[in-house]
Amino acid sequence: MPGISMELVFLLEQILNGLLVGGYYLLLALGLSLIFSLGGIVNLSHGAFYAIGAYLAVELTKHLGFAGALVLSPLLVGLLGVLFERFLLRRFYSADPILGLLLTFGLAMVAEQVIRMVWGAAPLPASIPPAFKGQVVIGDFLYSRYRLLMLGVVIAALVGIWLLLNKTAFGRVVRAGVQKPDMVAVLGIRLQPYMTAIVVLGVGLAALAGVLFAPISGVHPAMGAEIMTAAFVVVVIGGLGSFWGVVIAALLVGVVRGVTIHFYPPAGEASMYLLMLLVLMFRPRGLLGERIERFD
């Protein structure tokens, strides 16, 4: 019986870790999905903002502590997103989609090289805040305090975004713009300012993920490129244009990955791709994908 009990405890820890990884993917995938849904651009540079958020957090933590970095880094990256949308993305909303892909792919490569020039190619150390070191112990169950903090921040961010999109005038316009941009235009509402806000929100969430996961995943120049594949997998599984589709997909991918690692560790990474294949076989638009249009 003790062996069975310990096995269940370890499985529970893996499921919680899976939910945490799912939250990590969620912060990145939500921004990707929102930017594509409203602007029609697949932002291949999204991982660059994640990496910049992590690097800024390392610098800001030296002067303002972790709490200051957690707040300020996403805000600064969000301001960078204003420039990104105003001077780059805005030119490609009504252009051939391949041009947007090429632009954001090139920007991702440029951002990675700029990071190497500014901070060097070697990884930077990022430590867990002293207040959140250690474990929470409940019987045989052990779990990191910092990971619980991360889960709390992810849940708070998710609730905030849901309230913004579903309980405010801003959210109503964004949802209408995703489904019927022509109708919104007929009503005399310009979607351009809303698109800027969505880009700021999307890249800010990516930076938040970078801040939270820097102490766990490490900080290095290629970190943005490494996470993008998983983020796209989540968006594809969830379905473009669907808030809850992306949420469900992120948590599903995280839990499936965690459980697979528990039973067969070598297949942990491959499990998300198999899950994507199975979903697309039966739901080509993803779990809750919607038909969407681009605005001009």
PDB file of N, CA and C in Angstrom, residues 32 39 43 45 51 92 97 135 142 191 194 214 239 246 248 265 280:
ATOM      1  N   LEU A  32      -0.625  34.680 -29.408  1.00  0.00           N
ATOM      2  CA  LEU A  32      -0.533  34.267 -30.808  1.00  0.00           C
ATOM      3  C   LEU A  32      -1.915  34.187 -31.446  1.00  0.00           C
ATOM      4  N   GLY A  39      -5.848  40.220 -36.640  1.00  0.00           N
ATOM      5  CA  GLY A  39      -5.022  40.826 -37.688  1.00  0.00           C
ATOM      6  C   GLY A  39      -4.707  39.929 -38.860  1.00  0.00           C
ATOM      7  N   ASN A  43       2.372  35.438 -36.117  1.00  0.00           N
ATOM      8  CA  ASN A  43       3.525  36.175 -35.589  1.00  0.00           C
ATOM      9  C   ASN A  43       4.644  35.220 -35.182  1.00  0.00           C
ATOM     10  N   SER A  45       7.572  35.973 -34.637  1.00  0.00           N
ATOM     11  CA  SER A  45       8.508  36.645 -33.724  1.00  0.00           C
ATOM     12  C   SER A  45       7.998  36.666 -32.288  1.00  0.00           C
ATOM     13  N   ALA A  51      11.562  35.974 -24.960  1.00  0.00           N
ATOM     14  CA  ALA A  51      12.979  36.007 -24.568  1.00  0.00           C
ATOM     15  C   ALA A  51      13.369  37.382 -24.024  1.00  0.00           C
ATOM     16  N   PHE A  92       0.965  44.975 -43.062  1.00  0.00           N
ATOM     17  CA  PHE A  92       0.767  43.658 -43.646  1.00  0.00           C
ATOM     18  C   PHE A  92      -0.595  43.026 -43.340  1.00  0.00           C
ATOM     19  N   PRO A  97      -0.495  36.739 -46.860  1.00  0.00           N
ATOM     20  CA  PRO A  97      -0.054  36.213 -45.551  1.00  0.00           C
ATOM     21  C   PRO A  97       1.412  35.784 -45.520  1.00  0.00           C
ATOM     22  N   GLN A 135       9.638  23.991  -0.240  1.00  0.00           N
ATOM     23  CA  GLN A 135       8.537  23.132  -0.639  1.00  0.00           C
ATOM     24  C   GLN A 135       7.326  23.335   0.259  1.00  0.00           C
ATOM     25  N   LEU A 142       4.759  16.765  -1.873  1.00  0.00           N
ATOM     26  CA  LEU A 142       5.701  17.882  -1.867  1.00  0.00           C
ATOM     27  C   LEU A 142       5.542  18.666  -3.157  1.00  0.00           C
ATOM     28  N   LEU A 191     -10.961  49.422 -36.242  1.00  0.00           N
ATOM     29  CA  LEU A 191     -10.342  48.313 -35.525  1.00  0.00           C
ATOM     30  C   LEU A 191      -8.857  48.538 -35.253  1.00  0.00           C
ATOM     31  N   TYR A 194      -7.738  48.924 -31.662  1.00  0.00           N
ATOM     32  CA  TYR A 194      -7.961  47.668 -30.948  1.00  0.00           C
ATOM     33  C   TYR A 194      -6.878  46.656 -31.297  1.00  0.00           C
ATOM     34  N   ALA A 214      11.830  32.002 -16.354  1.00  0.00           N
ATOM     35  CA  ALA A 214      13.282  32.183 -16.444  1.00  0.00           C
ATOM     36  C   ALA A 214      14.031  31.387 -15.371  1.00  0.00           C
ATOM     37  N   GLY A 239      -7.682  25.701 -31.769  1.00  0.00           N
ATOM     38  CA  GLY A 239      -8.480  26.294 -32.835  1.00  0.00           C
ATOM     39  C   GLY A 239      -8.346  27.802 -32.842  1.00  0.00           C
ATOM     40  N   VAL A 246      -8.051  27.541 -26.894  1.00  0.00           N
ATOM     41  CA  VAL A 246      -6.630  27.648 -26.568  1.00  0.00           C
ATOM     42  C   VAL A 246      -6.386  27.290 -25.100  1.00  0.00           C
ATOM     43  N   ILE A 248      -8.194  25.233 -23.160  1.00  0.00           N
ATOM     44  CA  ILE A 248      -8.335  23.780 -23.004  1.00  0.00           C
ATOM     45  C   ILE A 248      -7.141  23.060 -23.621  1.00  0.00           C
ATOM     46  N   PRO A 265       9.084   8.494 -19.849  1.00  0.00           N
ATOM     47  CA  PRO A 265       9.749   9.800 -20.016  1.00  0.00           C
ATOM     48  C   PRO A 265      10.255  10.116 -21.424  1.00  0.00           C
ATOM     49  N   LEU A 280      -6.517  16.879 -35.075  1.00  0.00           N
ATOM     50  CA  LEU A 280      -6.724  17.365 -36.443  1.00  0.00           C
ATOM     51  C   LEU A 280      -7.363  16.314 -37.333  1.00  0.00           C
TER      52      LEU A 280
END
